[in-house]
Each structure stands twice: as C-alpha cells, then as structure tokens.
C-alpha cells in the first residue's frame, strides 16, 4: 500500500491518495487539489471513493471535478459533513469566489468504528473526533492515521469556527493520542506527514 500527499499551495490543505501495487482502485482522503491527484494516478486508475475528514472548504473544494471524472466515486463522511457538502454557509465556501455545492449524490454515511475494505486485507477504520467541527472524523489505515484538522502536529486545533467545541477537542486529542504507536504515520489535514509520536499532549 502506498500513501501520497497532494498539497494545495494556496490553502496548504492536503489530499491523500491511497493506492495498492496490486490493484487499480484508488481511494482518497479529502479532496482539495483534484488536478494534483490526476497527475499522480495512472490513466487506468479508478477512484472508488473519497473519505472526507470534515466539510470545510479547503478539504472539499475539488469534489465536483472528482465526481465529474469518476461519477461512481462514493463520498464517505459523517452525517453532519454530508449535510455541509450541500450548504455554502456550513462549508464556508460562501466567503470564497467559487462557492461549493456538491453536485453528486452518492454519499455513504459513516460513523465510529465502521470498517470499510479498501484492498485485499486492508481496511479503513473510522473514528469520530469532533472539536474542530461537529462532523470531524479520523481514519486509520494500516499504520497511517488521517487526522484532518482534528490534530496537526505542532499546531493548536482551531475550535473557534462554527461547530467547533473546545471540550470535545480535548477528548478527541486524547483519543487520537491513544491510537498512536511508534509505527504510526500521522497524515494531517495541513502540513507535513509525520511519524513523531506520543509527544503531542
Ligand atoms: Zn477545517
């Protein structure tokens, strides 16, 4: 299994490509820079699904280009996040030049402890980590932990936006901390992937 990080220069937000040497299926975590994704996946690649950590604009703004190119791609997210994909006020794109309303309809509501098979013997596990936003999810695949904006190494979690909650965030950070082992590779919503562990709380 391979995890690649695609960065959007303006927003610094990350999209992650999860692929396998043996299969053409591709999975994504968040979808900012879709063209950056396209450049990095082969022509035979088939994007099966995207897992959304939360609905803020910088993590979803490539979603319509993605669905246009891969109409069968499923969008996996928390119920609250799915709602926000269709609301420019919730996803904050209201304040940007090109507001985002999701054009697609293939959404899959996911919640705590759901397990979605990605490849043979590899599955993605879902953890609810609210605090930055109500619908924030963290995803675990193998040794990789996709934390979105619920945990970015060396950066204080933003809890002041609508849907943010400081107390919930502290519980989520403790939960994320308990999942980290020396082998864990943290894949945050912004900035670099990191394998520094057990030192953030
Ligand atoms: Zn955010």
Tab-separated table of N, CA, C and O in Angstrom, residues 45-94:
chain	number	residue	atom	x	y	z
A	45	UNK	N	-6.318	4.138	-13.486
A	45	UNK	CA	-6.774	4.209	-12.100
A	45	UNK	C	-8.271	4.468	-12.031
A	45	UNK	O	-8.842	5.139	-12.881
A	46	UNK	N	-8.879	3.909	-11.019
A	46	UNK	CA	-10.304	4.126	-10.798
A	46	UNK	C	-10.495	4.604	-9.362
A	46	UNK	O	-10.191	3.878	-8.429
A	47	UNK	N	-10.942	5.848	-9.218
A	47	UNK	CA	-11.133	6.361	-7.866
A	47	UNK	C	-12.457	5.811	-7.327
A	47	UNK	O	-13.539	6.184	-7.768
A	48	UNK	N	-12.352	4.884	-6.395
A	48	UNK	CA	-13.540	4.194	-5.852
A	48	UNK	C	-14.279	5.032	-4.834
A	48	UNK	O	-15.491	4.955	-4.708
A	49	UNK	N	-13.511	5.806	-4.059
A	49	UNK	CA	-14.181	6.560	-3.008
A	49	UNK	C	-13.281	7.617	-2.402
A	49	UNK	O	-12.052	7.545	-2.506
A	50	UNK	N	-13.921	8.599	-1.788
A	50	UNK	CA	-13.183	9.626	-1.057
A	50	UNK	C	-13.739	9.698	0.365
A	50	UNK	O	-14.959	9.685	0.559
A	51	UNK	N	-12.856	9.734	1.324
A	51	UNK	CA	-13.240	9.848	2.738
A	51	UNK	C	-13.004	11.297	3.160
A	51	UNK	O	-11.877	11.796	3.052
A	52	UNK	N	-14.050	11.942	3.624
A	52	UNK	CA	-13.952	13.361	3.971
A	52	UNK	C	-13.776	13.502	5.489
A	52	UNK	O	-14.617	13.023	6.258
A	53	UNK	N	-12.695	14.165	5.897
A	53	UNK	CA	-12.470	14.355	7.345
A	53	UNK	C	-13.482	15.342	7.933
A	53	UNK	O	-13.960	15.159	9.039
A	54	UNK	N	-13.768	16.413	7.177
A	54	UNK	CA	-14.776	17.391	7.587
A	54	UNK	C	-15.069	18.294	6.395
A	54	UNK	O	-14.333	18.286	5.409
A	55	UNK	N	-16.147	19.051	6.483
A	55	UNK	CA	-16.641	19.728	5.268
A	55	UNK	C	-16.050	21.092	4.970
A	55	UNK	O	-16.465	21.745	4.031
A	56	UNK	N	-15.087	21.552	5.731
A	56	UNK	CA	-14.561	22.889	5.433
A	56	UNK	C	-14.035	22.963	3.995
A	56	UNK	O	-13.427	22.026	3.492
A	57	UNK	N	-14.284	24.118	3.409
A	57	UNK	CA	-13.994	24.393	2.002
A	57	UNK	C	-12.649	23.840	1.507
A	57	UNK	O	-12.581	23.205	0.447
A	58	UNK	N	-11.601	24.091	2.277
A	58	UNK	CA	-10.261	23.717	1.802
A	58	UNK	C	-10.061	22.203	1.718
A	58	UNK	O	-9.104	21.740	1.111
A	59	UNK	N	-10.980	21.428	2.292
A	59	UNK	CA	-10.859	19.967	2.255
A	59	UNK	C	-11.798	19.306	1.249
A	59	UNK	O	-11.744	18.100	1.051
A	60	UNK	N	-12.652	20.114	0.638
A	60	UNK	CA	-13.650	19.527	-0.281
A	60	UNK	C	-13.749	20.243	-1.632
A	60	UNK	O	-14.549	19.850	-2.461
A	61	UNK	N	-12.957	21.301	-1.840
A	61	UNK	CA	-13.303	22.149	-2.984
A	61	UNK	C	-13.099	21.472	-4.343
A	61	UNK	O	-13.614	21.943	-5.348
A	62	UNK	N	-12.388	20.350	-4.408
A	62	UNK	CA	-12.229	19.648	-5.686
A	62	UNK	C	-13.282	18.572	-5.915
A	62	UNK	O	-13.199	17.791	-6.869
A	63	UNK	N	-14.290	18.531	-5.053
A	63	UNK	CA	-15.216	17.382	-5.067
A	63	UNK	C	-16.033	17.279	-6.355
A	63	UNK	O	-16.276	16.184	-6.851
A	64	UNK	N	-16.415	18.401	-6.939
A	64	UNK	CA	-17.231	18.327	-8.158
A	64	UNK	C	-16.409	17.892	-9.368
A	64	UNK	O	-16.900	17.129	-10.213
A	65	UNK	N	-15.164	18.339	-9.467
A	65	UNK	CA	-14.283	17.854	-10.549
A	65	UNK	C	-14.064	16.343	-10.397
A	65	UNK	O	-14.050	15.604	-11.372
A	66	UNK	N	-13.895	15.904	-9.168
A	66	UNK	CA	-13.691	14.475	-8.906
A	66	UNK	C	-14.879	13.649	-9.396
A	66	UNK	O	-14.717	12.638	-10.087
A	67	UNK	N	-16.083	14.092	-9.046
A	67	UNK	CA	-17.292	13.336	-9.385
A	67	UNK	C	-17.581	13.389	-10.894
A	67	UNK	O	-18.086	12.440	-11.474
A	68	UNK	N	-17.196	14.503	-11.508
A	68	UNK	CA	-17.381	14.621	-12.961
A	68	UNK	C	-16.520	13.587	-13.683
A	68	UNK	O	-16.951	12.932	-14.613
A	69	UNK	N	-15.293	13.435	-13.225
A	69	UNK	CA	-14.368	12.486	-13.867
A	69	UNK	C	-14.671	11.040	-13.447
A	69	UNK	O	-14.543	10.115	-14.241
A	70	UNK	N	-15.057	10.837	-12.192
A	70	UNK	CA	-15.351	9.485	-11.678
A	70	UNK	C	-16.758	9.475	-11.080
A	70	UNK	O	-16.935	9.559	-9.853
A	71	UNK	N	-17.789	9.364	-11.953
A	71	UNK	CA	-19.173	9.501	-11.471
A	71	UNK	C	-19.591	8.443	-10.450
A	71	UNK	O	-20.530	8.667	-9.686
A	72	UNK	N	-18.896	7.308	-10.426
A	72	UNK	CA	-19.283	6.259	-9.473
A	72	UNK	C	-18.533	6.343	-8.150
A	72	UNK	O	-18.708	5.503	-7.272
A	73	UNK	N	-17.683	7.344	-8.035
A	73	UNK	CA	-16.911	7.520	-6.800
A	73	UNK	C	-17.859	7.802	-5.629
A	73	UNK	O	-18.720	8.676	-5.699
A	74	UNK	N	-17.697	7.042	-4.558
A	74	UNK	CA	-18.557	7.242	-3.380
A	74	UNK	C	-17.922	8.242	-2.424
A	74	UNK	O	-16.707	8.225	-2.233
A	75	UNK	N	-18.748	9.072	-1.834
A	75	UNK	CA	-18.260	10.054	-0.865
A	75	UNK	C	-18.641	9.577	0.537
A	75	UNK	O	-19.825	9.505	0.878
A	76	UNK	N	-17.634	9.220	1.328
A	76	UNK	CA	-17.855	8.717	2.685
A	76	UNK	C	-17.630	9.846	3.684
A	76	UNK	O	-16.566	10.481	3.675
A	77	UNK	N	-18.601	10.085	4.545
A	77	UNK	CA	-18.452	11.157	5.531
A	77	UNK	C	-19.474	10.987	6.644
A	77	UNK	O	-20.449	10.232	6.511
A	78	UNK	N	-19.257	11.730	7.735
A	78	UNK	CA	-20.233	11.753	8.834
A	78	UNK	C	-21.517	12.432	8.339
A	78	UNK	O	-21.476	13.241	7.401
A	79	UNK	N	-22.628	12.127	8.976
A	79	UNK	CA	-23.920	12.697	8.570
A	79	UNK	C	-23.866	14.225	8.524
A	79	UNK	O	-24.322	14.853	7.561
A	80	UNK	N	-23.278	14.825	9.546
A	80	UNK	CA	-23.187	16.288	9.618
A	80	UNK	C	-22.352	16.844	8.454
A	80	UNK	O	-22.657	17.899	7.893
A	81	UNK	N	-21.324	16.120	8.091
A	81	UNK	CA	-20.456	16.555	6.987
A	81	UNK	C	-21.194	16.465	5.656
A	81	UNK	O	-21.086	17.354	4.806
A	82	UNK	N	-21.964	15.409	5.472
A	82	UNK	CA	-22.734	15.257	4.230
A	82	UNK	C	-23.682	16.443	4.079
A	82	UNK	O	-23.803	17.033	2.999
A	83	UNK	N	-24.299	16.830	5.163
A	83	UNK	CA	-25.188	18.000	5.149
A	83	UNK	C	-24.409	19.250	4.685
A	83	UNK	O	-24.881	20.028	3.853
A	84	UNK	N	-23.213	19.409	5.199
A	84	UNK	CA	-22.398	20.578	4.881
A	84	UNK	C	-21.902	20.618	3.442
A	84	UNK	O	-21.570	21.687	2.930
A	85	UNK	N	-21.860	19.458	2.788
A	85	UNK	CA	-21.439	19.434	1.380
A	85	UNK	C	-22.437	20.184	0.503
A	85	UNK	O	-22.103	20.630	-0.594
A	86	UNK	N	-23.657	20.284	0.994
A	86	UNK	CA	-24.723	20.931	0.223
A	86	UNK	C	-25.050	22.331	0.752
A	86	UNK	O	-26.043	22.921	0.336
A	87	UNK	N	-24.245	22.839	1.675
A	87	UNK	CA	-24.529	24.157	2.253
A	87	UNK	C	-23.297	25.054	2.209
A	87	UNK	O	-22.301	24.796	2.892
A	88	UNK	N	-23.353	26.109	1.403
A	88	UNK	CA	-22.189	27.009	1.286
A	88	UNK	C	-21.907	27.740	2.592
A	88	UNK	O	-20.787	28.168	2.840
A	89	UNK	N	-22.927	27.875	3.429
A	89	UNK	CA	-22.695	28.545	4.710
A	89	UNK	C	-21.980	27.616	5.674
A	89	UNK	O	-21.081	28.026	6.405
A	90	UNK	N	-22.406	26.346	5.708
A	90	UNK	CA	-21.728	25.407	6.596
A	90	UNK	C	-20.289	25.149	6.146
A	90	UNK	O	-19.372	25.163	6.954
A	91	UNK	N	-20.095	24.935	4.848
A	91	UNK	CA	-18.739	24.568	4.412
A	91	UNK	C	-17.832	25.780	4.197
A	91	UNK	O	-16.691	25.629	3.758
A	92	UNK	N	-18.344	26.960	4.482
A	92	UNK	CA	-17.589	28.221	4.464
A	92	UNK	C	-17.192	28.676	3.062
A	92	UNK	O	-16.463	29.654	2.916
A	93	UNK	N	-17.639	27.986	2.023
A	93	UNK	CA	-17.282	28.409	0.662
A	93	UNK	C	-18.049	29.658	0.256
A	93	UNK	O	-17.724	30.326	-0.713
A	94	UNK	N	-19.077	29.986	1.015
A	94	UNK	CA	-19.837	31.212	0.905
A	94	UNK	C	-18.914	32.428	0.808
A	94	UNK	O	-19.201	33.395	0.116
